[in-house]
């Protein structure tokens, strides 16, 4: 396991509920570790959340706001305009539509070397995302 | 001046980079931020670049890839599709059209004052200098995105 993932695991033990994240370690040269969670939005909606850490200084946080979003060509222009508005209004996060997977994703990259990694920052980001997800989804609907 | 800006200014001084940046301090409501402005040179053009350092966690480097005047002749729908492609392909950067219809490229990070690393900003400026040229060519010169 890479060092940042180990730090994050240690931090989770005291700062997250047990079992909140599922973990998967890839057997690759970069020692990639994936943390999966579901963000519950209301009674019947949960959004997939992924945190990816490896030996590089980049940590990826992604939330799938909509999966299998079917976009007719005519709707695509409206969708991309709404996504651009989200990009304007939420400066910390990036939003895009992945045509291949039909997913509207929210992403951020947190850049930190092992000795400067602060797990609390990831927790802060997650808290911000959870706070603003209802607004984001409302705009996308 | 906030702590991160102080550290970056010291880095600039220690590395003799004073001529590369214009420094200005701003107050907006209760928010204090410092702009270190510079540019990316592309052929005869200079794209504005700013390192924005403020109190709190976020750190931002912004490049104005295309001014509203540059984008005037572009089809907005086509531009938004291209921006979406850029956001999909460049993991480290965020692209969007601002309210004035200019194309912006942002690098965003978060650090506490204690762990702020001016070397990382300097390293990213090198990458941004290279990638902004590629992005400019894709947006305004019809180059194919091959990232």
XYZ file of C-alpha atoms in Angstrom, chain A residues 48 76 115-116:
4
model
C -20.739 6.587 -5.925
C -26.293 17.849 -24.955
C 5.181 14.149 3.868
C 2.740 16.995 3.158
